[in-house]
Amino acid sequence: MTNLITARRVSVLYVIAYTSVMFFLFPPDSVASGVGILARQSLYYFLPLMCIWYGDEIEEYVGIFPGPTEDRQTPGWILKLGGWVLLFLPAIMTVFFLR
């Protein structure tokens, strides 16, 4: 349980720190554009945070759509790893594109 709480805290602190640094380095032109940027970032970070926070619960989902679907569960650690990759992806892209 302690590991889960630590992962949640680290992920939220990373999102807050990354957003703050990006607002400091690239300030928005107006308040409206700042709100738009925050809305887009919060929508982007929703999926990685849910994969990190609830990877074990999402693991149990198999699918309900008709037709050929995947009938095996995805391990929770893969969902969490994918969440961390998606979480750090904007920072990695920023580093490579600002060179």
GROMACS .gro file of N, CA and C in nm:
model
  297
    1MET      N    1   0.082  -0.120   0.000
    1MET     CA    2   0.000   0.000   0.000
    1MET      C    3   0.086   0.125   0.000
    2THR      N    4   0.199   0.121   0.071
    2THR     CA    5   0.288   0.237   0.077
    2THR      C    6   0.345   0.268  -0.060
    3ASN      N    7   0.377   0.164  -0.138
    3ASN     CA    8   0.431   0.184  -0.272
    3ASN      C    9   0.329   0.253  -0.362
    4LEU      N   10   0.203   0.216  -0.347
    4LEU     CA   11   0.097   0.277  -0.426
    4LEU      C   12   0.081   0.424  -0.393
    5ILE      N   13   0.084   0.457  -0.266
    5ILE     CA   14   0.071   0.597  -0.225
    5ILE      C   15   0.191   0.678  -0.275
    6THR      N   16   0.310   0.620  -0.270
    6THR     CA   17   0.429   0.689  -0.319
    6THR      C   18   0.420   0.713  -0.469
    7ALA      N   19   0.376   0.614  -0.546
    7ALA     CA   20   0.363   0.630  -0.690
    7ALA      C   21   0.261   0.739  -0.722
    8ARG      N   22   0.153   0.744  -0.648
    8ARG     CA   23   0.052   0.849  -0.671
    8ARG      C   24   0.108   0.987  -0.641
    9ARG      N   25   0.179   0.997  -0.530
    9ARG     CA   26   0.236   1.128  -0.494
    9ARG      C   27   0.340   1.174  -0.594
   10VAL      N   28   0.427   1.083  -0.633
   10VAL     CA   29   0.533   1.119  -0.729
   10VAL      C   30   0.471   1.161  -0.863
   11SER      N   31   0.371   1.088  -0.909
   11SER     CA   32   0.310   1.122  -1.037
   11SER      C   33   0.240   1.258  -1.033
   12VAL      N   34   0.170   1.286  -0.925
   12VAL     CA   35   0.102   1.416  -0.915
   12VAL      C   36   0.204   1.529  -0.900
   13LEU      N   37   0.307   1.507  -0.820
   13LEU     CA   38   0.412   1.609  -0.806
   13LEU      C   39   0.482   1.635  -0.939
   14TYR      N   40   0.504   1.530  -1.018
   14TYR     CA   41   0.565   1.547  -1.149
   14TYR      C   42   0.476   1.632  -1.240
   15VAL      N   43   0.347   1.602  -1.242
   15VAL     CA   44   0.254   1.678  -1.327
   15VAL      C   45   0.252   1.825  -1.286
   16ILE      N   46   0.247   1.851  -1.157
   16ILE     CA   47   0.246   1.990  -1.109
   16ILE      C   48   0.377   2.059  -1.143
   17ALA      N   49   0.489   1.991  -1.121
   17ALA     CA   50   0.620   2.051  -1.149
   17ALA      C   51   0.638   2.076  -1.298
   18TYR      N   52   0.603   1.980  -1.381
   18TYR     CA   53   0.619   1.997  -1.526
   18TYR      C   54   0.531   2.110  -1.578
   19THR      N   55   0.408   2.114  -1.533
   19THR     CA   56   0.318   2.221  -1.576
   19THR      C   57   0.368   2.357  -1.531
   20SER      N   58   0.418   2.366  -1.408
   20SER     CA   59   0.470   2.494  -1.357
   20SER      C   60   0.593   2.538  -1.435
   21VAL      N   61   0.684   2.446  -1.462
   21VAL     CA   62   0.804   2.481  -1.538
   21VAL      C   63   0.768   2.526  -1.679
   22MET      N   64   0.675   2.456  -1.743
   22MET     CA   65   0.636   2.495  -1.879
   22MET      C   66   0.567   2.631  -1.881
   23PHE      N   67   0.488   2.662  -1.779
   23PHE     CA   68   0.427   2.794  -1.772
   23PHE      C   69   0.531   2.902  -1.746
   24PHE      N   70   0.637   2.868  -1.673
   24PHE     CA   71   0.744   2.964  -1.647
   24PHE      C   72   0.829   2.987  -1.772
   25LEU      N   73   0.862   2.879  -1.842
   25LEU     CA   74   0.946   2.891  -1.962
   25LEU      C   75   0.871   2.947  -2.082
   26PHE      N   76   0.747   2.907  -2.099
   26PHE     CA   77   0.664   2.951  -2.210
   26PHE      C   78   0.534   3.009  -2.158
   27PRO      N   79   0.536   3.133  -2.110
   27PRO     CA   80   0.414   3.191  -2.053
   27PRO      C   81   0.306   3.211  -2.160
   28PRO      N   82   0.180   3.189  -2.123
   28PRO     CA   83   0.072   3.208  -2.220
   28PRO      C   84   0.051   3.356  -2.251
   29ASP      N   85  -0.009   3.381  -2.366
   29ASP     CA   86  -0.033   3.519  -2.409
   29ASP      C   87  -0.142   3.587  -2.327
   30SER      N   88  -0.241   3.511  -2.287
   30SER     CA   89  -0.351   3.568  -2.210
   30SER      C   90  -0.401   3.465  -2.110
   31VAL      N   91  -0.492   3.507  -2.026
   31VAL     CA   92  -0.551   3.418  -1.927
   31VAL      C   93  -0.632   3.309  -1.997
   32ALA      N   94  -0.703   3.347  -2.102
   32ALA     CA   95  -0.785   3.249  -2.174
   32ALA      C   96  -0.699   3.140  -2.237
   33SER      N   97  -0.586   3.177  -2.296
   33SER     CA   98  -0.499   3.074  -2.354
   33SER      C   99  -0.434   2.991  -2.244
   34GLY      N  100  -0.406   3.050  -2.129
   34GLY     CA  101  -0.353   2.975  -2.016
   34GLY      C  102  -0.452   2.871  -1.966
   35VAL      N  103  -0.579   2.909  -1.959
   35VAL     CA  104  -0.682   2.814  -1.917
   35VAL      C  105  -0.696   2.702  -2.021
   36GLY      N  106  -0.688   2.738  -2.148
   36GLY     CA  107  -0.695   2.637  -2.253
   36GLY      C  108  -0.578   2.539  -2.245
   37ILE      N  109  -0.460   2.591  -2.218
   37ILE     CA  110  -0.343   2.504  -2.204
   37ILE      C  111  -0.360   2.410  -2.085
   38LEU      N  112  -0.406   2.464  -1.973
   38LEU     CA  113  -0.429   2.380  -1.856
   38LEU      C  114  -0.535   2.273  -1.882
   39ALA      N  115  -0.639   2.307  -1.956
   39ALA     CA  116  -0.744   2.210  -1.987
   39ALA      C  117  -0.688   2.098  -2.075
   40ARG      N  118  -0.610   2.133  -2.177
   40ARG     CA  119  -0.551   2.030  -2.263
   40ARG      C  120  -0.453   1.942  -2.187
   41GLN      N  121  -0.373   2.002  -2.101
   41GLN     CA  122  -0.278   1.922  -2.024
   41GLN      C  123  -0.350   1.830  -1.926
   42SER      N  124  -0.455   1.879  -1.864
   42SER     CA  125  -0.527   1.793  -1.770
   42SER      C  126  -0.595   1.677  -1.844
   43LEU      N  127  -0.644   1.702  -1.965
   43LEU     CA  128  -0.702   1.592  -2.043
   43LEU      C  129  -0.595   1.493  -2.086
   44TYR      N  130  -0.475   1.541  -2.120
   44TYR     CA  131  -0.368   1.451  -2.159
   44TYR      C  132  -0.323   1.366  -2.040
   45TYR      N  133  -0.305   1.427  -1.925
   45TYR     CA  134  -0.252   1.355  -1.809
   45TYR      C  135  -0.354   1.264  -1.743
   46PHE      N  136  -0.477   1.270  -1.784
   46PHE     CA  137  -0.580   1.185  -1.723
   46PHE      C  138  -0.549   1.037  -1.745
   47LEU      N  139  -0.521   0.995  -1.868
   47LEU     CA  140  -0.497   0.854  -1.897
   47LEU      C  141  -0.372   0.802  -1.828
   48PRO      N  142  -0.256   0.870  -1.838
   48PRO     CA  143  -0.139   0.816  -1.767
   48PRO      C  144  -0.159   0.805  -1.616
   49LEU      N  145  -0.223   0.905  -1.556
   49LEU     CA  146  -0.245   0.898  -1.412
   49LEU      C  147  -0.339   0.785  -1.375
   50MET      N  148  -0.442   0.760  -1.454
   50MET     CA  149  -0.533   0.650  -1.425
   50MET      C  150  -0.462   0.516  -1.442
   51CYS      N  151  -0.373   0.505  -1.541
   51CYS     CA  152  -0.298   0.380  -1.557
   51CYS      C  153  -0.204   0.358  -1.440
   52ILE      N  154  -0.141   0.464  -1.390
   52ILE     CA  155  -0.049   0.451  -1.277
   52ILE      C  156  -0.127   0.423  -1.148
   53TRP      N  157  -0.233   0.496  -1.127
   53TRP     CA  158  -0.306   0.484  -1.001
   53TRP      C  159  -0.390   0.357  -0.993
   54TYR      N  160  -0.455   0.321  -1.103
   54TYR     CA  161  -0.551   0.210  -1.101
   54TYR      C  162  -0.512   0.099  -1.198
   55GLY      N  163  -0.383   0.075  -1.217
   55GLY     CA  164  -0.338  -0.030  -1.309
   55GLY      C  165  -0.387  -0.168  -1.271
   56ASP      N  166  -0.388  -0.198  -1.142
   56ASP     CA  167  -0.433  -0.330  -1.097
   56ASP      C  168  -0.583  -0.349  -1.118
   57GLU      N  169  -0.659  -0.244  -1.104
   57GLU     CA  170  -0.804  -0.255  -1.126
   57GLU      C  171  -0.837  -0.263  -1.275
   58ILE      N  172  -0.764  -0.186  -1.357
   58ILE     CA  173  -0.788  -0.189  -1.501
   58ILE      C  174  -0.745  -0.323  -1.559
   59GLU      N  175  -0.652  -0.390  -1.493
   59GLU     CA  176  -0.602  -0.520  -1.538
   59GLU      C  177  -0.715  -0.621  -1.554
   60GLU      N  178  -0.815  -0.611  -1.472
   60GLU     CA  179  -0.924  -0.709  -1.473
   60GLU      C  180  -1.020  -0.691  -1.590
   61TYR      N  181  -1.013  -0.578  -1.661
   61TYR     CA  182  -1.103  -0.553  -1.774
   61TYR      C  183  -1.058  -0.635  -1.893
   62VAL      N  184  -1.151  -0.707  -1.955
   62VAL     CA  185  -1.118  -0.789  -2.071
   62VAL      C  186  -1.180  -0.732  -2.197
   63GLY      N  187  -1.302  -0.691  -2.194
   63GLY     CA  188  -1.367  -0.634  -2.312
   63GLY      C  189  -1.508  -0.686  -2.328
   64ILE      N  190  -1.594  -0.603  -2.388
   64ILE     CA  191  -1.734  -0.642  -2.405
   64ILE      C  192  -1.781  -0.622  -2.548
   65PHE      N  193  -1.693  -0.577  -2.637
   65PHE     CA  194  -1.735  -0.549  -2.774
   65PHE      C  195  -1.756  -0.679  -2.850
   66PRO      N  196  -1.854  -0.680  -2.943
   66PRO     CA  197  -1.875  -0.801  -3.023
   66PRO      C  198  -1.762  -0.819  -3.124
   67GLY      N  199  -1.745  -0.941  -3.166
   67GLY     CA  200  -1.641  -0.970  -3.263
   67GLY      C  201  -1.515  -1.020  -3.195
   68PRO      N  202  -1.410  -1.038  -3.274
   68PRO     CA  203  -1.286  -1.090  -3.215
   68PRO      C  204  -1.221  -0.986  -3.125
   69THR      N  205  -1.211  -1.020  -3.000
   69THR     CA  206  -1.148  -0.929  -2.904
   69THR      C  207  -1.041  -1.004  -2.828
   70GLU      N  208  -0.963  -0.931  -2.756
   70GLU     CA  209  -0.861  -0.990  -2.670
   70GLU      C  210  -0.931  -1.051  -2.548
   71ASP      N  211  -0.905  -1.178  -2.522
   71ASP     CA  212  -0.973  -1.242  -2.411
   71ASP      C  213  -0.878  -1.272  -2.295
   72ARG      N  214  -0.763  -1.204  -2.291
   72ARG     CA  215  -0.670  -1.220  -2.180
   72ARG      C  216  -0.653  -1.086  -2.110
   73GLN      N  217  -0.621  -1.093  -1.982
   73GLN     CA  218  -0.600  -0.972  -1.905
   73GLN      C  219  -0.459  -0.917  -1.930
   74THR      N  220  -0.447  -0.786  -1.928
   74THR     CA  221  -0.316  -0.723  -1.936
   74THR      C  222  -0.262  -0.710  -1.794
   75PRO      N  223  -0.137  -0.754  -1.772
   75PRO     CA  224  -0.082  -0.742  -1.636
   75PRO      C  225  -0.078  -0.596  -1.589
   76GLY      N  226  -0.106  -0.576  -1.462
   76GLY     CA  227  -0.111  -0.442  -1.406
   76GLY      C  228   0.021  -0.367  -1.416
   77TRP      N  229   0.133  -0.438  -1.406
   77TRP     CA  230   0.263  -0.371  -1.413
   77TRP      C  231   0.288  -0.314  -1.552
   78ILE      N  232   0.233  -0.378  -1.656
   78ILE     CA  233   0.248  -0.324  -1.791
   78ILE      C  234   0.166  -0.196  -1.804
   79LEU      N  235   0.047  -0.194  -1.749
   79LEU     CA  236  -0.035  -0.073  -1.752
   79LEU      C  237   0.032   0.041  -1.677
   80LYS      N  238   0.092   0.010  -1.563
   80LYS     CA  239   0.161   0.113  -1.485
   80LYS      C  240   0.284   0.163  -1.558
   81LEU      N  241   0.361   0.073  -1.619
   81LEU     CA  242   0.478   0.113  -1.695
   81LEU      C  243   0.438   0.200  -1.814
   82GLY      N  244   0.333   0.161  -1.883
   82GLY     CA  245   0.282   0.242  -1.993
   82GLY      C  246   0.236   0.379  -1.947
   83GLY      N  247   0.176   0.385  -1.829
   83GLY     CA  248   0.134   0.513  -1.773
   83GLY      C  249   0.254   0.603  -1.745
   84TRP      N  250   0.362   0.545  -1.690
   84TRP     CA  251   0.482   0.625  -1.663
   84TRP      C  252   0.545   0.674  -1.793
   85VAL      N  253   0.546   0.588  -1.896
   85VAL     CA  254   0.602   0.630  -2.026
   85VAL      C  255   0.520   0.745  -2.082
   86LEU      N  256   0.389   0.733  -2.080
   86LEU     CA  257   0.303   0.841  -2.130
   86LEU      C  258   0.317   0.967  -2.045
   87LEU      N  259   0.341   0.951  -1.917
   87LEU     CA  260   0.356   1.066  -1.829
   87LEU      C  261   0.482   1.145  -1.863
   88PHE      N  262   0.592   1.074  -1.890
   88PHE     CA  263   0.718   1.142  -1.919
   88PHE      C  264   0.735   1.178  -2.067
   89LEU      N  265   0.647   1.133  -2.154
   89LEU     CA  266   0.660   1.157  -2.297
   89LEU      C  267   0.664   1.306  -2.334
   90PRO      N  268   0.580   1.393  -2.280
   90PRO     CA  269   0.591   1.535  -2.316
   90PRO      C  270   0.726   1.596  -2.278
   91ALA      N  271   0.780   1.558  -2.164
   91ALA     CA  272   0.911   1.612  -2.124
   91ALA      C  273   1.021   1.562  -2.217
   92ILE      N  274   1.016   1.436  -2.254
   92ILE     CA  275   1.116   1.380  -2.345
   92ILE      C  276   1.107   1.448  -2.482
   93MET      N  277   0.985   1.467  -2.531
   93MET     CA  278   0.968   1.534  -2.660
   93MET      C  279   1.015   1.678  -2.653
   94THR      N  280   0.991   1.746  -2.542
   94THR     CA  281   1.036   1.884  -2.526
   94THR      C  282   1.188   1.891  -2.531
   95VAL      N  283   1.255   1.799  -2.465
   95VAL     CA  284   1.401   1.799  -2.464
   95VAL      C  285   1.456   1.776  -2.604
   96PHE      N  286   1.399   1.682  -2.678
   96PHE     CA  287   1.451   1.652  -2.811
   96PHE      C  288   1.417   1.760  -2.914
   97PHE      N  289   1.300   1.822  -2.902
   97PHE     CA  290   1.260   1.921  -3.001
   97PHE      C  291   1.318   2.059  -2.974
   98LEU      N  292   1.364   2.086  -2.854
   98LEU     CA  293   1.422   2.217  -2.823
   98LEU      C  294   1.572   2.221  -2.847
   99ARG      N  295   1.630   2.113  -2.893
   99ARG     CA  296   1.774   2.111  -2.920
   99ARG      C  297   1.807   2.193  -3.039
   0.00000   0.00000   0.00000
